[in-house]
Short mmCIF file of C-alpha atoms in Angstrom, two decimals:
data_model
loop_
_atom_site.label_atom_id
_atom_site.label_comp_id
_atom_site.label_asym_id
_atom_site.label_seq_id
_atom_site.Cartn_x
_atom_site.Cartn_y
_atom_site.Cartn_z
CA UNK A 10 18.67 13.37 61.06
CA UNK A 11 20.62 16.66 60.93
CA UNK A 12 18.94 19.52 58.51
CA UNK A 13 22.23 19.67 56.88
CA UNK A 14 21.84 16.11 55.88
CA UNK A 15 18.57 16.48 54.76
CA UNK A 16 19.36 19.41 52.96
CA UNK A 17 21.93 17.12 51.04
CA UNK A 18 19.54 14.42 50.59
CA UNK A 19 17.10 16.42 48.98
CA UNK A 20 19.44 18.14 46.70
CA UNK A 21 20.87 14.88 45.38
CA UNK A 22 17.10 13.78 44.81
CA UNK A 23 16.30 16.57 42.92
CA UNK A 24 19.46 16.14 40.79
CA UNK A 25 18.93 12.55 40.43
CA UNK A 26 14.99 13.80 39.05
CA UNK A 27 16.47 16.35 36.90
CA UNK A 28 18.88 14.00 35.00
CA UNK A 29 19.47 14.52 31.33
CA UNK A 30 18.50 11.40 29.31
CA UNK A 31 21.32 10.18 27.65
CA UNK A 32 21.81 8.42 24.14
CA UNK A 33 23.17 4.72 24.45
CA UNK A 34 24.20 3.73 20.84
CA UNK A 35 24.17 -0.22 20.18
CA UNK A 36 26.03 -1.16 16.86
CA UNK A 37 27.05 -5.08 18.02
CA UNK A 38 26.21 -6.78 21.12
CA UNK A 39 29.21 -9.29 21.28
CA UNK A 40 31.10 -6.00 21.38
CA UNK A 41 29.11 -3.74 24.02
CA UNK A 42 29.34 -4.82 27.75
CA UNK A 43 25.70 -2.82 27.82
CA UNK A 44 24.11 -6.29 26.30
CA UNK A 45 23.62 -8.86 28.98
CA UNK A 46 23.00 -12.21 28.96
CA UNK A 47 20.41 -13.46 31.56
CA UNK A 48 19.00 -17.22 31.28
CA UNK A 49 18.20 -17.34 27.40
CA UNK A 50 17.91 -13.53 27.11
CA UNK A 51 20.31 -10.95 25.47
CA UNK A 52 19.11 -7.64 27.86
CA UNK A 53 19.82 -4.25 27.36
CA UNK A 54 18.61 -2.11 29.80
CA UNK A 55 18.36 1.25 30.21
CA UNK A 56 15.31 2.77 31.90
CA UNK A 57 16.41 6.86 31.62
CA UNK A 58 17.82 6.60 28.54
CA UNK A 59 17.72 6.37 25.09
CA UNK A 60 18.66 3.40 22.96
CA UNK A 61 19.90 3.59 19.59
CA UNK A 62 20.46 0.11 17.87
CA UNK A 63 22.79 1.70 15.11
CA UNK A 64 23.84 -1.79 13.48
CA UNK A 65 22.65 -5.52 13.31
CA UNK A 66 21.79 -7.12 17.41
CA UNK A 67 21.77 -10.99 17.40
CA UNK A 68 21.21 -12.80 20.22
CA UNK A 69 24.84 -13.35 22.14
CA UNK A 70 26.22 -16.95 22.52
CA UNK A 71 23.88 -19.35 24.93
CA UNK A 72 20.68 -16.84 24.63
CA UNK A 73 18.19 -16.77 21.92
CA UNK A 74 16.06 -13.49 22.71
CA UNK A 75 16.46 -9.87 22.59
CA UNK A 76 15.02 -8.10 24.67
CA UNK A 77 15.58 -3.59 25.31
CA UNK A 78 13.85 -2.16 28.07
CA UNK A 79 14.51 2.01 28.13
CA UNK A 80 12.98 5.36 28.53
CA UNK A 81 13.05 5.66 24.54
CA UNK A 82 14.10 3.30 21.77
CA UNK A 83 14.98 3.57 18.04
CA UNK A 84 15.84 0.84 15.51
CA UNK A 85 17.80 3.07 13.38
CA UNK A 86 17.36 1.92 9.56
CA UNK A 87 19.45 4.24 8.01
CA UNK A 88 22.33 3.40 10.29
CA UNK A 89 22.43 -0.08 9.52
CA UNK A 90 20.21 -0.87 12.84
CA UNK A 91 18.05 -3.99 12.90
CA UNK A 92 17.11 -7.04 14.93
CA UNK A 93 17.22 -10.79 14.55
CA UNK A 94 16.08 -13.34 17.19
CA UNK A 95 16.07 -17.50 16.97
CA UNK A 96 14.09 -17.87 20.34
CA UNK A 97 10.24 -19.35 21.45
CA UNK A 98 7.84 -16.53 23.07
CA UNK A 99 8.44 -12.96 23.33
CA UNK A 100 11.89 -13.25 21.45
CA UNK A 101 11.81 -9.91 20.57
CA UNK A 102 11.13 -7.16 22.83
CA UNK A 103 11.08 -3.16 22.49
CA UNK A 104 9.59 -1.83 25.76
CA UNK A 105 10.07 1.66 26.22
CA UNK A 106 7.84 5.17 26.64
CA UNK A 107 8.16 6.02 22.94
CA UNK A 108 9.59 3.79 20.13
CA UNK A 109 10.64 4.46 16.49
CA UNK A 110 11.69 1.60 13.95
CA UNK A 111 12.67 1.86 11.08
CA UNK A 112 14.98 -0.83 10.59
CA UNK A 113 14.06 -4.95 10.04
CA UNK A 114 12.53 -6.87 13.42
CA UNK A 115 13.29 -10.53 12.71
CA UNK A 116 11.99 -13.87 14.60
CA UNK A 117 13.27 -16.56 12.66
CA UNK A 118 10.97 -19.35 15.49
CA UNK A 119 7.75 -20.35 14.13
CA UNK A 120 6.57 -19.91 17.56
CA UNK A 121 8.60 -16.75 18.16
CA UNK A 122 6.98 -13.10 18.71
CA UNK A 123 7.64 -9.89 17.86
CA UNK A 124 6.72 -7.29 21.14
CA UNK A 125 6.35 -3.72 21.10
CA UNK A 126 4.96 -1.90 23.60
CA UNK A 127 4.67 2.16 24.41
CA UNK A 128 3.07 4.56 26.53
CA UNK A 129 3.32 7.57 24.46
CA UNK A 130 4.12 6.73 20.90
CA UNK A 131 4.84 4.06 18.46
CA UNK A 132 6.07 5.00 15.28
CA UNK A 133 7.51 2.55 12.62
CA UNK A 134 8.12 4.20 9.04
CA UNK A 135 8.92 2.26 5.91
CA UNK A 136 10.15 0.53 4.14
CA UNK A 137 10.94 -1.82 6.58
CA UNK A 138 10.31 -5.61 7.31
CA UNK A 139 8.71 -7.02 10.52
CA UNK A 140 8.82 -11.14 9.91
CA UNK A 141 7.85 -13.34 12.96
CA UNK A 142 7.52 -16.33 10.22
CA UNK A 143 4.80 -18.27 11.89
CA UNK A 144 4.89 -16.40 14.98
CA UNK A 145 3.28 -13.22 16.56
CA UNK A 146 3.64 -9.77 15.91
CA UNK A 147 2.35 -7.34 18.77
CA UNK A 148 2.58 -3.56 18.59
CA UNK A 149 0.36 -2.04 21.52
CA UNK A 150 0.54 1.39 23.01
CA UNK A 151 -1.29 1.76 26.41
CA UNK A 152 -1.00 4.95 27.24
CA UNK A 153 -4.30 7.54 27.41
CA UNK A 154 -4.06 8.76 23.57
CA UNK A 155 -1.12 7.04 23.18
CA UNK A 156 -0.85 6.66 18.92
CA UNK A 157 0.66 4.17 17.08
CA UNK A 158 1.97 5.57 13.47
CA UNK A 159 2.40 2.50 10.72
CA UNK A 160 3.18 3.56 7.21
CA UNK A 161 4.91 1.59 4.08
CA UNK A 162 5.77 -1.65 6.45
CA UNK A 163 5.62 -5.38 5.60
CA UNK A 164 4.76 -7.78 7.89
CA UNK A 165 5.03 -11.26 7.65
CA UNK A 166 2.83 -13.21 10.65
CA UNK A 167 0.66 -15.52 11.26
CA UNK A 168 -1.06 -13.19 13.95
CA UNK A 169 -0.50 -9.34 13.61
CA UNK A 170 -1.90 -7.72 16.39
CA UNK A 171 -2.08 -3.31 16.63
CA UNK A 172 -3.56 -1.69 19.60
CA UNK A 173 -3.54 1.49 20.35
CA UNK A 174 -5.68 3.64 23.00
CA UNK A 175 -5.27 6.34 20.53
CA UNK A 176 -5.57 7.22 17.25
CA UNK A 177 -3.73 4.33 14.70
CA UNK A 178 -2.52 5.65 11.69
CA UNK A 179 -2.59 3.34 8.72
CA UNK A 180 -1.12 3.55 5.33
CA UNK A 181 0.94 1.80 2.21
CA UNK A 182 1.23 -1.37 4.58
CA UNK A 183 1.20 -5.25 3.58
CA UNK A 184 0.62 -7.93 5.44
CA UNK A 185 1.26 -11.84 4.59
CA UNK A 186 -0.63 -13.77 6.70
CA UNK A 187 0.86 -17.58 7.11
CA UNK A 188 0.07 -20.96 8.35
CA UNK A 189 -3.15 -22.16 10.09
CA UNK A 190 -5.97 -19.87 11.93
CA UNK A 191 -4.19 -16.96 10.50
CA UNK A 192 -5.81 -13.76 12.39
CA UNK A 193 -5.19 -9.73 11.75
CA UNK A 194 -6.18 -7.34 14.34
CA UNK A 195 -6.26 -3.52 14.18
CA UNK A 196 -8.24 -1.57 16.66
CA UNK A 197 -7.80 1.71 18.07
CA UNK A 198 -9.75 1.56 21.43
CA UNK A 199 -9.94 5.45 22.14
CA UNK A 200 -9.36 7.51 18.52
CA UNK A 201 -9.54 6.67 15.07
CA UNK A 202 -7.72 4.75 12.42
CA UNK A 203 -6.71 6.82 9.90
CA UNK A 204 -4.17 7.45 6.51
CA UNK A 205 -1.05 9.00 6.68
CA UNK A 206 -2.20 12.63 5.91
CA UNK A 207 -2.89 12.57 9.36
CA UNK A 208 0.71 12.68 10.73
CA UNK A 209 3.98 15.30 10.28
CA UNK A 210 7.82 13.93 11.05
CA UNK A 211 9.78 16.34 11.46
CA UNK A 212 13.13 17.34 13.07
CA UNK A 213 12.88 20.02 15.55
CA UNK A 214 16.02 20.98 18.14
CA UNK A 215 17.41 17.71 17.51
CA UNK A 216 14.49 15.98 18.04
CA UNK A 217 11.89 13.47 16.13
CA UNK A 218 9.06 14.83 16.26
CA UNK A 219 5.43 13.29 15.01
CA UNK A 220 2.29 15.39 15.37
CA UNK A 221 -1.50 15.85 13.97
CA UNK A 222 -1.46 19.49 12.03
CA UNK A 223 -4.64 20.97 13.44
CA UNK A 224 -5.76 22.55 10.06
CA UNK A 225 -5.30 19.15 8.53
CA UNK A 226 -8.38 16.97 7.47
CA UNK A 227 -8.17 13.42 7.56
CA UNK A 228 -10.70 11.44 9.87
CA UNK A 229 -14.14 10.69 7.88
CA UNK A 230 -16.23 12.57 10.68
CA UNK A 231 -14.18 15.35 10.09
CA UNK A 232 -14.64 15.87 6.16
CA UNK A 233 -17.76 15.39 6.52
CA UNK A 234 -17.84 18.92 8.58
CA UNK A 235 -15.19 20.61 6.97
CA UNK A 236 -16.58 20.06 3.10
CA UNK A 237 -20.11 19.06 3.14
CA UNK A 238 -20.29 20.33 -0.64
CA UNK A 239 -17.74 18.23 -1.39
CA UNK A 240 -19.21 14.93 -1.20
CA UNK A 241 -20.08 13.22 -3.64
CA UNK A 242 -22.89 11.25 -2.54
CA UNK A 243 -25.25 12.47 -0.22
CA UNK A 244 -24.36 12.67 3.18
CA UNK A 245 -27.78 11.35 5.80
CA UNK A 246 -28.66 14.16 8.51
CA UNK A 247 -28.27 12.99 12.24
CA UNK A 248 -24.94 13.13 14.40
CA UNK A 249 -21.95 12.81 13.76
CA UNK A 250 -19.61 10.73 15.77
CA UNK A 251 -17.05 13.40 17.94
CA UNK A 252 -13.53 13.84 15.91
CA UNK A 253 -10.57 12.73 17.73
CA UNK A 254 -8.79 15.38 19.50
CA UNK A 255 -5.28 16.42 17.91
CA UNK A 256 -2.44 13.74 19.10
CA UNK A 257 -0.04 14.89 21.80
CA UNK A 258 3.20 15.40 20.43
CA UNK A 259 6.10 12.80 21.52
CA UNK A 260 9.43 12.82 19.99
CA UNK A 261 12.74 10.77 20.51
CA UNK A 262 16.24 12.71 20.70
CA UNK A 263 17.93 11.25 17.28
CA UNK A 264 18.37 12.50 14.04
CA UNK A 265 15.68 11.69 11.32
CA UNK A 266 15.95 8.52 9.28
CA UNK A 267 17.27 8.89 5.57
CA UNK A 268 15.34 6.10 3.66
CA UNK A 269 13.12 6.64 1.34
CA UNK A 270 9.60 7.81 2.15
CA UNK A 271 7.07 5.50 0.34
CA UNK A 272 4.74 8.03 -1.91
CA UNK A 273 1.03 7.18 -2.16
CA UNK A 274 -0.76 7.51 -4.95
CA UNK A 275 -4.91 6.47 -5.07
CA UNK A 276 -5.19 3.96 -8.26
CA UNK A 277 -8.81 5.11 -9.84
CA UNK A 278 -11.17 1.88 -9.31
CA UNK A 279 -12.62 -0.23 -11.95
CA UNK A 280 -15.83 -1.02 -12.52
CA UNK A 281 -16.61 -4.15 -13.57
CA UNK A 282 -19.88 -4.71 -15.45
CA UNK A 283 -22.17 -6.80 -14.14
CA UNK A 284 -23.30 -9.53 -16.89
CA UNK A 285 -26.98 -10.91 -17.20
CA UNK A 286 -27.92 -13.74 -16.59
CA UNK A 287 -24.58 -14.05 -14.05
CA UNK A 288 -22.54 -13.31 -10.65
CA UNK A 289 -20.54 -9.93 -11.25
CA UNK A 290 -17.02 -10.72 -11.76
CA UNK A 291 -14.54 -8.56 -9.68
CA UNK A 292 -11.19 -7.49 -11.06
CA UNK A 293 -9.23 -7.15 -7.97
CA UNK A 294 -6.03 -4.94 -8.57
CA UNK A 295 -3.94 -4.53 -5.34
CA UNK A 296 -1.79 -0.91 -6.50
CA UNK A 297 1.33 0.12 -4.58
CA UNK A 298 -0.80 2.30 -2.39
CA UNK A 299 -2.81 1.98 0.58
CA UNK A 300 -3.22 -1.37 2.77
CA UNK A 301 -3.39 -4.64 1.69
CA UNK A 302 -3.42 -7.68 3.99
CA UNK A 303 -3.80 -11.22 2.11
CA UNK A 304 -4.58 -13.82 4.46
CA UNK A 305 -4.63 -18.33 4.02
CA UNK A 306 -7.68 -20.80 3.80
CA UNK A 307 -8.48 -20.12 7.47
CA UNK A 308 -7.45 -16.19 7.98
CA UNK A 309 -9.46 -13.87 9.93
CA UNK A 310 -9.35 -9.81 10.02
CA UNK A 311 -10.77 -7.66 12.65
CA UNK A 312 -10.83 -3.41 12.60
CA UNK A 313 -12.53 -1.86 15.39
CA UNK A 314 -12.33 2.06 16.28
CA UNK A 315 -14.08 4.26 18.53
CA UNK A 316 -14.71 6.93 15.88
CA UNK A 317 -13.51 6.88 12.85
CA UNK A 318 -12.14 4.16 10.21
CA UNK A 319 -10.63 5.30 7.05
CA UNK A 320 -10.36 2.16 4.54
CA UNK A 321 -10.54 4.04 1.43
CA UNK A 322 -9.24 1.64 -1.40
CA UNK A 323 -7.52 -0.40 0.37
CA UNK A 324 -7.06 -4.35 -0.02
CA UNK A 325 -8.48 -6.92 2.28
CA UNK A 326 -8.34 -10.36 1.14
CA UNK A 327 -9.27 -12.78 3.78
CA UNK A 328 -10.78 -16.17 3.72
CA UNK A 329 -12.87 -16.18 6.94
CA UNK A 330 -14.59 -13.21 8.83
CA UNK A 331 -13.55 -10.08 7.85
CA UNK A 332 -15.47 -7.40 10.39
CA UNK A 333 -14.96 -3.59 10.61
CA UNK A 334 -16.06 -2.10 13.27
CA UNK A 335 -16.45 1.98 14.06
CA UNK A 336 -18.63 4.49 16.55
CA UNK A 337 -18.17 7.21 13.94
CA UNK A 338 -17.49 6.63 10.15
CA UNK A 339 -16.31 4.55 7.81
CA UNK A 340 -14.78 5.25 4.29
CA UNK A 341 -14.78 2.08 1.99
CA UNK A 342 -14.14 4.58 -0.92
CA UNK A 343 -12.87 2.27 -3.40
CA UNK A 344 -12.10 -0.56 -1.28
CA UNK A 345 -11.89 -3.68 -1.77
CA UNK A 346 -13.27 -6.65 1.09
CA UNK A 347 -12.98 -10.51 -0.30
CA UNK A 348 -13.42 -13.25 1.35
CA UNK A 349 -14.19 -15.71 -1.48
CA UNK A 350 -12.23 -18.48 -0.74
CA UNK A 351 -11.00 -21.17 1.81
CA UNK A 352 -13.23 -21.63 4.93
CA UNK A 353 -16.66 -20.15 5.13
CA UNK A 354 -17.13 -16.57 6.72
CA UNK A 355 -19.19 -13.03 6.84
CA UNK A 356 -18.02 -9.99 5.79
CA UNK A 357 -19.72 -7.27 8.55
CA UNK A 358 -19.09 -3.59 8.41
CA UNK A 359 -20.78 -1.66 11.07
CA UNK A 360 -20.51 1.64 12.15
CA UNK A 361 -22.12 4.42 14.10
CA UNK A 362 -22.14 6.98 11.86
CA UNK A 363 -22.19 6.62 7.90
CA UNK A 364 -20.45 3.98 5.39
CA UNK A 365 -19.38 4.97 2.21
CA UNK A 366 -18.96 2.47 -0.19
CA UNK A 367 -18.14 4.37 -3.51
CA UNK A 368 -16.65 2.13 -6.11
CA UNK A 369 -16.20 -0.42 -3.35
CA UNK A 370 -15.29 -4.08 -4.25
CA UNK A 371 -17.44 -6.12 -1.87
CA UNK A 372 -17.61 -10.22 -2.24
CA UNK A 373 -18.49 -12.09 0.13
CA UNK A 374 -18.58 -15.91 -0.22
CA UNK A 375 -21.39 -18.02 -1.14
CA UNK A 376 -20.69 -20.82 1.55
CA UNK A 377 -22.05 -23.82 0.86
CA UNK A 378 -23.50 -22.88 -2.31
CA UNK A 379 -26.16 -20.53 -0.26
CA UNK A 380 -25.90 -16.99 -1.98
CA UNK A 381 -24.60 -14.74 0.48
CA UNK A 382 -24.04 -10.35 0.65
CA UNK A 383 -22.35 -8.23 3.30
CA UNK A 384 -23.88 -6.97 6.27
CA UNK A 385 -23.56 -3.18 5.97
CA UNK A 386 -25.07 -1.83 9.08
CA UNK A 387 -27.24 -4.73 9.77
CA UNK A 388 -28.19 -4.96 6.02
CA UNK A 389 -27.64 -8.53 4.70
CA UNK A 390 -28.60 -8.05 1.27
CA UNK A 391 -28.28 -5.53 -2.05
CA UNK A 392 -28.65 -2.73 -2.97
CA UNK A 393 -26.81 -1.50 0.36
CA UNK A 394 -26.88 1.98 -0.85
CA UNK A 395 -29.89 3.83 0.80
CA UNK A 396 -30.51 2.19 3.44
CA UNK A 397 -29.30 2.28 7.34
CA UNK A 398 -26.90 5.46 6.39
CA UNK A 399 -24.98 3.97 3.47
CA UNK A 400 -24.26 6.00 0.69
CA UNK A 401 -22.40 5.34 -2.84
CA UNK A 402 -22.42 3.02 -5.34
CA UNK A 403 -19.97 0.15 -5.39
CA UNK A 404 -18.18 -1.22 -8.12
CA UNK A 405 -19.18 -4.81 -7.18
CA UNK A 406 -21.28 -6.01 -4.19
CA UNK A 407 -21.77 -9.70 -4.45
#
C-alpha cells in the first residue's frame, strides 16, 4: 500500500477516535426516524453519543419494548422525558457508559423488567417513579468503582435488584414490594452503601457532574476515625475495615435537572417502654426521610457491602429474611428491621467491623409461637449490646 495512503488512513482513524460526542435529543419516537423498530423492539441506538429522551417514548406501532443503547443516556425529568413499555422481559432498556434519570421508567407487563446497566455511573435523582408492576427492576453498574447514586425514588417491583462494584449511595427512597416471593436486593460488591451526604451534583462547563468531596464524612468506618469523641457509645478497639476510596468523577454533557431536590430531615426515635409482665410493643413511624422498603407475606431483603453500610433510621419492613451484610460497619442508628408478619424468617445483621444499634427498632418474629431475637454478629439473643462489637441501646429488640 502506498505511504501516502497510509498516511490518509491513519489520519482518518485518528479523526474518527477523536470525534466529539454529540447530543441526540428524543422528544417522540413516532416522530424521530432515530427510533427503530426491530422484531418487537423500539431501538435507538447510538453508541458515541449522547441520548436525551426530552419528552414521553412509547413503544412505536407492532413493538412493545424500548430499548437505548449509547455512549451516555439521560431521562430528562424536567423536560418532560420519561418511558413507558407494554412488553414481556427486558422491556425497558438503558445501556450506556453513564446514565442519569430523572424522569418516570414504566413497565406496565407483570412480567416486564426494568434494565439499567453502566460502566461508570448510574445516577437517578428524585422524585421520580420506577414501576415494573409485578415485574423486575435491575440497576447494575459493572464497571471497577463504578457507583450507582439513588436518592428520593419510588419503586414499585416485585424484585428490585441494585448492584454496583462501587460505592451505592442510598437515601429518601421507597420501595413497594408486590405479588408473591417478593425479594429486595442492594449490594455494593467493591465500596460501601452509604446516605446522600456522600455525593455533590453539580454543573461544571456544561457538564453533570457527581463526585465524593474528599473532606466530607459519611461512611461509618470513616466517622469512626474522623470523631472518635464524638460517639456516643463506646466504640470497641481492633481494626477498622479500610474506607472506600473517593469515587471517580463521571459526568454527562446536559444541563442539570430543575425538580425539586427531596430535603432529609432525621425524625428523633421513640422509645417505647417495655411493659412487665409483656412483649415490648414497637411504634413504628416511617418519616419522609431515609429508606423505607415494605415488602408482602412472602418478601425477602438482602444488603451486602464490602465495607461499610449506613442504615441509620431507616425503614425495613419485610415478612421473610431480612439480612445485612458488611466487611466494615454498620449504622442501625435509629433503624428500624421488622419482620413480624406473613411467612416465617430471621433477621441477621453481620458485619466485620462494629454495629450500632442506638435507638434501633429490632422485631423479629416469633415463628411458630417459638420466641425468637436477631442475630447481631452471631448473637441470637438480648441484650445485643456488649457483646461481639455491638454498641448502643435500642429502642426495642424483640
Amino acid at each position: 500500500m502506498p505511504k501516502t495512503l497510509l498516511l490518509l488512513v491513519s489520519v482518518f482513524t485518528l479523526l474518527v477516535a477523536q470525534r466529539a460526542v454529540a447530543t441526540v435529543t428524543i422528544t417522540d419516537c413516532t416522530a424521530d426516524a432515530r427510533c427503530h423498530a426491530i422484531g418487537k423492539k423500539t431501538v435507538i441506538s447510538a453508541p458515541l453519543d449522547t441520548v436525551v429522551v426530552a419528552g414521553a417514548i412509547a413503544p412505536l406501532a407492532g413493538t412493545e419494548d424500548v430499548q437505548i443503547r449509547a455512549h451516555a443516556i439521560a431521562v430528562d425529568g424536567s423536560s418532560g422525558g420519561q418511558i413507558s413499555a407494554t412488553g414481556k422481559g427486558r422491556s425497558i432498556v438503558l445501556d450506556a457508559a453513564s446514565i442519569l434519570v430523572t424522569g418516570a421508567l414504566h413497565s406496565a407487563n407483570n412480567n416486564g423488567k426494568i434494565f439499567i446497566r453502566a460502566v461508570d455511573m448510574v445516577q437517578m435523582q428524585g422524585p421520580v417513579d420506577i414501576d415494573s408492576g409485578g415485574g423486575q427492576a435491575r440497576v447494575v453498574c459493572t464497571g471497577i468503582g463504578c457507583t450507582i447514586a439513588i436518592t428520593g425514588v419510588h419503586f414499585s417491583t416485585n424484585f428490585l435488584f441494585i448492584d454496583a462494584l462501587g460505592d451505592v449511595i442510598w437515601d429518601m427512597n421507597t420501595a413497594n414490594l408486590q405479588n408473591a416471593r417478593d425479594l429486595a436486593v442492594i449490594a455494593s460488591e467493591g465500596g460501601s452503601i452509604r446516605k446522600t451526604g456522600a455525593i455533590t451534583v453539580a454543573l461544571a462547563n456544561g457538564r453533570l457532574a457527581a463526585q465524593v468531596p474528599r473532606d466530607k464524612v459519611d461512611a461509618v468506618s470513616e466517622a469512626v476515625s474522623f470523631c472518635e469523641t464524638c460517639q456516643t457509645t463506646p466504640t470497641p478497639t481492633g481494626t477498622t475495615a479500610t474506607p472506600t476510596p473517593p469515587l471517580r468523577t463521571a459526568s454527562l454533557p446536559l444541563g442539570t435537572p430543575t425538580g425539586p431536590t427531596p430535603t432529609r430531615t432525621d425524625p428523633t426515635p421513640t422509645r417505647t417502654p417495655t411493659p412487665s409482665g409483656g412483649t415490648p410493643a414497637p411504634t413504628p413511624s416511617p418519616g419522609s426521610c431515609c429508606n423505607t422498603i415494605t415488602g408482602t407475606t412472602e418478601s425477602t431483603l438482602t444488603i451486602r457491602a464490602l465495607n461499610d453500610i449506613d442504615l441509620n433510621h431507616d425503614h425495613y419492613i419485610v415478612a421473610e429474611n431480612i439480612t445485612v451484610t458488611a466487611g466494615g460497619n454498620i449504622d442501625l442508628t435509629g433503624t428500624e428491621l421488622r419482620n413480624d408478619f406473613g411467612k416465617c424468617g430471621e433477621i441477621v445483621v453481620t458485619a466485620g467491623g462494629q454495629v450500632n444499634i442506638q435507638d434501633a427498632t429490632l422485631v423479629d418474629d416469633d415463628c411458630k409461637n417459638n420466641p425468637d431475637v436477631s442475630t447481631i454478629n452471631g448473637r441470637e439473643e438480648v441484650p445485643h449490646t456488649g457483646f461481639n462489637d455491638v454498641v448502643g441501646f435500642p429502642a426495642v429488640d424483640d
